[in-house]
Amino acid sequence: MIGEPSALHVFKFVYCGPVRSGKSANLRALDRLVARSGARGLVEIPGPGKASIFPEFLHFSLKLAPDSSLRLHLLAVSGKRSLREIQRLALKGLDGVVFVVDSRRSESVQAQRSFQQLLEDLQSLEVDLSQLPLIIQFNKRDLPDVRSDEEIDELAAMGREPVFKSIASRGIGVLDTLLAMTELAWQRRGLPEGVSQMQSLRQQLTSGIRA
């Protein structure tokens, strides 16, 4: 069809983690960037203080090159154990996972339990964990009693997953996390010109930051 891009690359990323770790804050921050960059998008997320049993959803498309476009579907799941089956459904057909952690030491046990639950859900869906793009984001870095940067760096060195630090409520670290996840998923598919395509994505979304 005339006017259609010759290559449309579609990715689905799911933001998981404990309740109130900042998954929704990530999507809200990205939604602001998408709106300012001029991309068309749809966000279906409750406002502050409103609970939803359904995954929160943001999707948008951007043209990366004359012959290449990108469409991202981003979902944030509740994290409540009572809604585990809904999370399992949201994980079907995914291209990557961002596991969002509350950086406070008091939340460490809850984060470990949530991460183990995520691994079990992925295994039940027969997802190859060795190939799945997975990023861990330590959020809420502006709160008291958080793990130090040195502690997080030590934890990161112990695993294979890339680790990012963020204050999602302020939009800090949110875009870097998404760009890294998109690049990992791009590489997993063996798509060409990954560096130039990711540069184009960053340029278009960071234009929203400068606006």
mmCIF file of C-alpha atoms in Angstrom:
data_model
loop_
_atom_site.group_PDB
_atom_site.id
_atom_site.type_symbol
_atom_site.label_atom_id
_atom_site.label_comp_id
_atom_site.label_asym_id
_atom_site.label_seq_id
_atom_site.Cartn_x
_atom_site.Cartn_y
_atom_site.Cartn_z
ATOM 1 C CA MET A 1 0.000 0.000 0.000
ATOM 2 C CA ILE A 2 1.330 3.434 -0.906
ATOM 3 C CA GLY A 3 2.489 5.381 2.139
ATOM 4 C CA GLU A 4 3.011 2.302 4.306
ATOM 5 C CA PRO A 5 6.501 1.786 5.775
ATOM 6 C CA SER A 6 8.422 -1.046 4.177
ATOM 7 C CA ALA A 7 9.473 -2.315 7.609
ATOM 8 C CA LEU A 8 7.450 -1.967 10.797
ATOM 9 C CA HIS A 9 9.134 -3.383 13.903
ATOM 10 C CA VAL A 10 6.731 -4.094 16.770
ATOM 11 C CA PHE A 11 7.886 -4.819 20.315
ATOM 12 C CA LYS A 12 5.981 -5.576 23.505
ATOM 13 C CA PHE A 13 7.670 -4.755 26.814
ATOM 14 C CA VAL A 14 6.141 -5.535 30.205
ATOM 15 C CA TYR A 15 6.985 -3.566 33.343
ATOM 16 C CA CYS A 16 6.794 -5.862 36.375
ATOM 17 C CA GLY A 17 7.663 -5.561 40.039
ATOM 18 C CA PRO A 18 6.191 -5.191 43.508
ATOM 19 C CA VAL A 19 3.170 -3.026 44.212
ATOM 20 C CA ARG A 20 3.995 0.716 44.162
ATOM 21 C CA SER A 21 7.537 0.210 42.930
ATOM 22 C CA GLY A 22 7.046 2.778 40.156
ATOM 23 C CA LYS A 23 5.878 0.845 37.106
ATOM 24 C CA SER A 24 3.034 3.276 36.408
ATOM 25 C CA ALA A 25 5.356 6.230 36.976
ATOM 26 C CA ASN A 26 7.583 4.913 34.192
ATOM 27 C CA LEU A 27 4.666 4.827 31.748
ATOM 28 C CA ARG A 28 3.462 8.284 32.747
ATOM 29 C CA ALA A 29 6.914 9.770 32.249
ATOM 30 C CA LEU A 30 7.211 8.100 28.848
ATOM 31 C CA ASP A 31 3.743 9.266 27.891
ATOM 32 C CA ARG A 32 4.828 12.864 28.511
ATOM 33 C CA LEU A 33 7.854 12.380 26.257
ATOM 34 C CA VAL A 34 5.771 10.769 23.549
ATOM 35 C CA ALA A 35 3.259 13.630 23.612
ATOM 36 C CA ARG A 36 5.965 16.289 23.384
ATOM 37 C CA SER A 37 7.820 14.506 20.595
ATOM 38 C CA GLY A 38 4.703 14.615 18.450
ATOM 39 C CA ALA A 39 4.270 10.854 18.240
ATOM 40 C CA ARG A 40 0.785 9.469 18.297
ATOM 41 C CA GLY A 41 0.086 7.358 21.314
ATOM 42 C CA LEU A 42 -2.599 6.106 23.626
ATOM 43 C CA VAL A 43 -2.241 5.771 27.355
ATOM 44 C CA GLU A 44 -4.783 4.011 29.519
ATOM 45 C CA ILE A 45 -3.633 4.384 33.102
ATOM 46 C CA PRO A 46 -5.474 5.391 36.269
ATOM 47 C CA GLY A 47 -4.637 8.641 37.995
ATOM 48 C CA PRO A 48 -2.916 8.790 41.385
ATOM 49 C CA GLY A 49 -4.814 6.937 44.078
ATOM 50 C CA LYS A 50 -6.912 4.945 41.621
ATOM 51 C CA ALA A 51 -6.458 1.195 41.489
ATOM 52 C CA SER A 52 -6.984 -1.042 38.485
ATOM 53 C CA ILE A 53 -6.882 -4.800 38.134
ATOM 54 C CA PHE A 54 -5.930 -4.466 34.466
ATOM 55 C CA PRO A 55 -2.439 -3.847 33.086
ATOM 56 C CA GLU A 56 -1.763 -0.197 32.353
ATOM 57 C CA PHE A 57 -0.981 0.358 28.709
ATOM 58 C CA LEU A 58 0.960 2.801 26.578
ATOM 59 C CA HIS A 59 1.692 2.407 22.893
ATOM 60 C CA PHE A 60 3.191 4.675 20.267
ATOM 61 C CA SER A 61 4.888 4.603 16.877
ATOM 62 C CA LEU A 62 7.885 6.494 15.546
ATOM 63 C CA LYS A 63 9.559 6.613 12.155
ATOM 64 C CA LEU A 64 13.234 5.728 12.591
ATOM 65 C CA ALA A 65 14.301 5.981 8.953
ATOM 66 C CA PRO A 66 12.619 6.441 5.558
ATOM 67 C CA ASP A 67 12.118 2.682 5.307
ATOM 68 C CA SER A 68 11.830 1.727 8.975
ATOM 69 C CA SER A 69 9.279 2.401 11.720
ATOM 70 C CA LEU A 70 9.019 1.280 15.317
ATOM 71 C CA ARG A 71 5.894 0.528 17.339
ATOM 72 C CA LEU A 72 6.188 -0.053 21.065
ATOM 73 C CA HIS A 73 3.537 -1.612 23.283
ATOM 74 C CA LEU A 74 4.307 -1.027 26.972
ATOM 75 C CA LEU A 75 2.349 -2.684 29.765
ATOM 76 C CA ALA A 76 2.647 -2.221 33.532
ATOM 77 C CA VAL A 77 1.137 -4.994 35.648
ATOM 78 C CA SER A 78 -0.166 -4.538 39.162
ATOM 79 C CA GLY A 79 2.239 -6.730 41.115
ATOM 80 C CA LYS A 80 -0.459 -7.901 43.524
ATOM 81 C CA ARG A 81 -0.265 -11.630 44.224
ATOM 82 C CA SER A 82 -4.061 -11.856 43.970
ATOM 83 C CA LEU A 83 -3.780 -10.658 40.363
ATOM 84 C CA ARG A 84 -1.027 -13.063 39.374
ATOM 85 C CA GLU A 85 -3.050 -14.722 36.633
ATOM 86 C CA ILE A 86 -3.573 -11.346 34.954
ATOM 87 C CA GLN A 87 0.176 -10.761 35.051
ATOM 88 C CA ARG A 88 0.758 -14.166 33.510
ATOM 89 C CA LEU A 89 -1.587 -13.296 30.652
ATOM 90 C CA ALA A 90 0.151 -9.942 30.135
ATOM 91 C CA LEU A 91 3.489 -11.725 29.794
ATOM 92 C CA LYS A 92 2.383 -13.768 26.802
ATOM 93 C CA GLY A 93 4.127 -12.827 23.579
ATOM 94 C CA LEU A 94 6.456 -10.344 25.218
ATOM 95 C CA ASP A 95 9.785 -9.154 23.812
ATOM 96 C CA GLY A 96 11.326 -7.967 27.072
ATOM 97 C CA VAL A 97 10.774 -7.303 30.780
ATOM 98 C CA VAL A 98 11.641 -4.276 32.885
ATOM 99 C CA PHE A 99 11.614 -5.290 36.551
ATOM 100 C CA VAL A 100 11.084 -2.152 38.635
ATOM 101 C CA VAL A 101 12.362 -2.234 42.226
ATOM 102 C CA ASP A 102 11.804 0.155 45.118
ATOM 103 C CA SER A 103 15.369 1.023 46.173
ATOM 104 C CA ARG A 104 14.577 1.249 49.882
ATOM 105 C CA ARG A 105 16.168 -1.447 52.033
ATOM 106 C CA SER A 106 12.821 -2.096 53.705
ATOM 107 C CA GLU A 107 11.451 -3.276 50.346
ATOM 108 C CA SER A 108 14.242 -5.757 49.584
ATOM 109 C CA VAL A 109 12.397 -8.895 50.690
ATOM 110 C CA GLN A 110 9.265 -7.944 48.778
ATOM 111 C CA ALA A 111 11.374 -7.302 45.669
ATOM 112 C CA GLN A 112 12.999 -10.727 45.936
ATOM 113 C CA ARG A 113 9.626 -12.432 46.266
ATOM 114 C CA SER A 114 8.218 -10.533 43.315
ATOM 115 C CA PHE A 115 11.234 -11.371 41.158
ATOM 116 C CA GLN A 116 10.942 -15.058 41.988
ATOM 117 C CA GLN A 117 7.252 -14.940 41.097
ATOM 118 C CA LEU A 118 8.119 -13.323 37.772
ATOM 119 C CA LEU A 119 10.645 -16.046 36.959
ATOM 120 C CA GLU A 120 8.100 -18.745 37.805
ATOM 121 C CA ASP A 121 5.466 -17.115 35.606
ATOM 122 C CA LEU A 122 7.888 -16.839 32.682
ATOM 123 C CA GLN A 123 8.922 -20.469 33.090
ATOM 124 C CA SER A 124 5.271 -21.542 33.141
ATOM 125 C CA LEU A 125 4.910 -19.826 29.749
ATOM 126 C CA GLU A 126 8.001 -21.692 28.507
ATOM 127 C CA VAL A 127 9.925 -18.457 27.954
ATOM 128 C CA ASP A 128 13.643 -19.021 27.363
ATOM 129 C CA LEU A 129 15.074 -16.954 30.212
ATOM 130 C CA SER A 130 18.580 -17.165 28.786
ATOM 131 C CA GLN A 131 17.426 -15.289 25.671
ATOM 132 C CA LEU A 132 14.832 -12.927 27.124
ATOM 133 C CA PRO A 133 15.873 -9.244 27.337
ATOM 134 C CA LEU A 134 15.526 -8.381 31.030
ATOM 135 C CA ILE A 135 16.444 -5.118 32.735
ATOM 136 C CA ILE A 136 16.316 -4.304 36.441
ATOM 137 C CA GLN A 137 15.513 -0.724 37.373
ATOM 138 C CA PHE A 138 16.179 0.485 40.923
ATOM 139 C CA ASN A 139 13.619 3.246 41.336
ATOM 140 C CA LYS A 140 12.808 5.861 43.990
ATOM 141 C CA ARG A 141 16.421 6.911 44.424
ATOM 142 C CA ASP A 142 15.253 10.162 46.038
ATOM 143 C CA LEU A 143 13.762 8.471 49.112
ATOM 144 C CA PRO A 144 15.547 7.940 52.453
ATOM 145 C CA ASP A 145 17.159 4.616 53.416
ATOM 146 C CA VAL A 146 17.779 3.482 49.846
ATOM 147 C CA ARG A 147 20.549 1.115 48.847
ATOM 148 C CA SER A 148 23.697 3.039 47.994
ATOM 149 C CA ASP A 149 24.993 3.303 44.443
ATOM 150 C CA GLU A 150 27.880 1.065 45.480
ATOM 151 C CA GLU A 151 25.504 -1.631 46.755
ATOM 152 C CA ILE A 152 23.510 -1.577 43.533
ATOM 153 C CA ASP A 153 26.672 -1.705 41.441
ATOM 154 C CA GLU A 154 27.792 -4.780 43.393
ATOM 155 C CA LEU A 155 24.436 -6.460 42.815
ATOM 156 C CA ALA A 156 24.618 -5.611 39.120
ATOM 157 C CA ALA A 157 28.057 -7.204 38.857
ATOM 158 C CA MET A 158 26.646 -10.465 40.206
ATOM 159 C CA GLY A 159 24.076 -10.918 37.435
ATOM 160 C CA ARG A 160 23.826 -10.732 33.654
ATOM 161 C CA GLU A 161 20.897 -8.307 33.577
ATOM 162 C CA PRO A 162 21.595 -4.612 32.885
ATOM 163 C CA VAL A 163 20.763 -2.443 35.898
ATOM 164 C CA PHE A 164 19.509 1.151 35.836
ATOM 165 C CA LYS A 165 18.816 3.682 38.586
ATOM 166 C CA SER A 166 15.827 5.968 38.384
ATOM 167 C CA ILE A 167 13.459 8.456 39.921
ATOM 168 C CA ALA A 168 10.543 7.657 37.651
ATOM 169 C CA SER A 169 8.227 10.238 39.210
ATOM 170 C CA ARG A 170 10.624 12.902 37.870
ATOM 171 C CA GLY A 171 11.345 11.100 34.611
ATOM 172 C CA ILE A 172 14.962 10.395 35.603
ATOM 173 C CA GLY A 173 16.363 7.157 34.182
ATOM 174 C CA VAL A 174 13.098 6.230 32.482
ATOM 175 C CA LEU A 175 14.120 6.912 28.897
ATOM 176 C CA ASP A 176 17.538 5.297 29.326
ATOM 177 C CA THR A 177 15.827 2.140 30.564
ATOM 178 C CA LEU A 178 13.448 2.018 27.596
ATOM 179 C CA LEU A 179 16.203 2.693 25.056
ATOM 180 C CA ALA A 180 18.361 -0.078 26.514
ATOM 181 C CA MET A 181 15.451 -2.511 26.445
ATOM 182 C CA THR A 182 14.607 -1.617 22.841
ATOM 183 C CA GLU A 183 18.228 -2.108 21.812
ATOM 184 C CA LEU A 184 18.387 -5.529 23.509
ATOM 185 C CA ALA A 185 15.179 -6.647 21.797
ATOM 186 C CA TRP A 186 16.410 -5.264 18.469
ATOM 187 C CA GLN A 187 19.636 -7.252 18.791
ATOM 188 C CA ARG A 188 17.774 -10.398 19.780
ATOM 189 C CA ARG A 189 15.859 -10.299 16.502
ATOM 190 C CA GLY A 190 19.079 -9.773 14.578
ATOM 191 C CA LEU A 191 17.790 -6.596 12.955
ATOM 192 C CA PRO A 192 20.268 -4.448 10.985
ATOM 193 C CA GLU A 193 21.544 -0.941 11.716
ATOM 194 C CA GLY A 194 20.695 -1.137 15.396
ATOM 195 C CA VAL A 195 23.005 1.713 16.415
ATOM 196 C CA SER A 196 21.608 4.246 13.947
ATOM 197 C CA GLN A 197 18.014 3.205 14.638
ATOM 198 C CA MET A 198 18.460 3.605 18.413
ATOM 199 C CA GLN A 199 20.093 7.000 17.880
ATOM 200 C CA SER A 200 17.048 8.080 15.908
ATOM 201 C CA LEU A 201 14.723 6.824 18.662
ATOM 202 C CA ARG A 202 16.679 8.671 21.350
ATOM 203 C CA GLN A 203 16.757 11.886 19.321
ATOM 204 C CA GLN A 204 13.016 11.903 18.746
ATOM 205 C CA LEU A 205 12.091 11.179 22.363
ATOM 206 C CA THR A 206 14.674 13.488 23.935
ATOM 207 C CA SER A 207 13.243 16.283 21.816
ATOM 208 C CA GLY A 208 10.321 16.027 24.230
ATOM 209 C CA ILE A 209 12.664 16.611 27.170
ATOM 210 C CA ARG A 210 14.035 19.773 25.587
ATOM 211 C CA ALA A 211 10.567 21.073 24.706
#
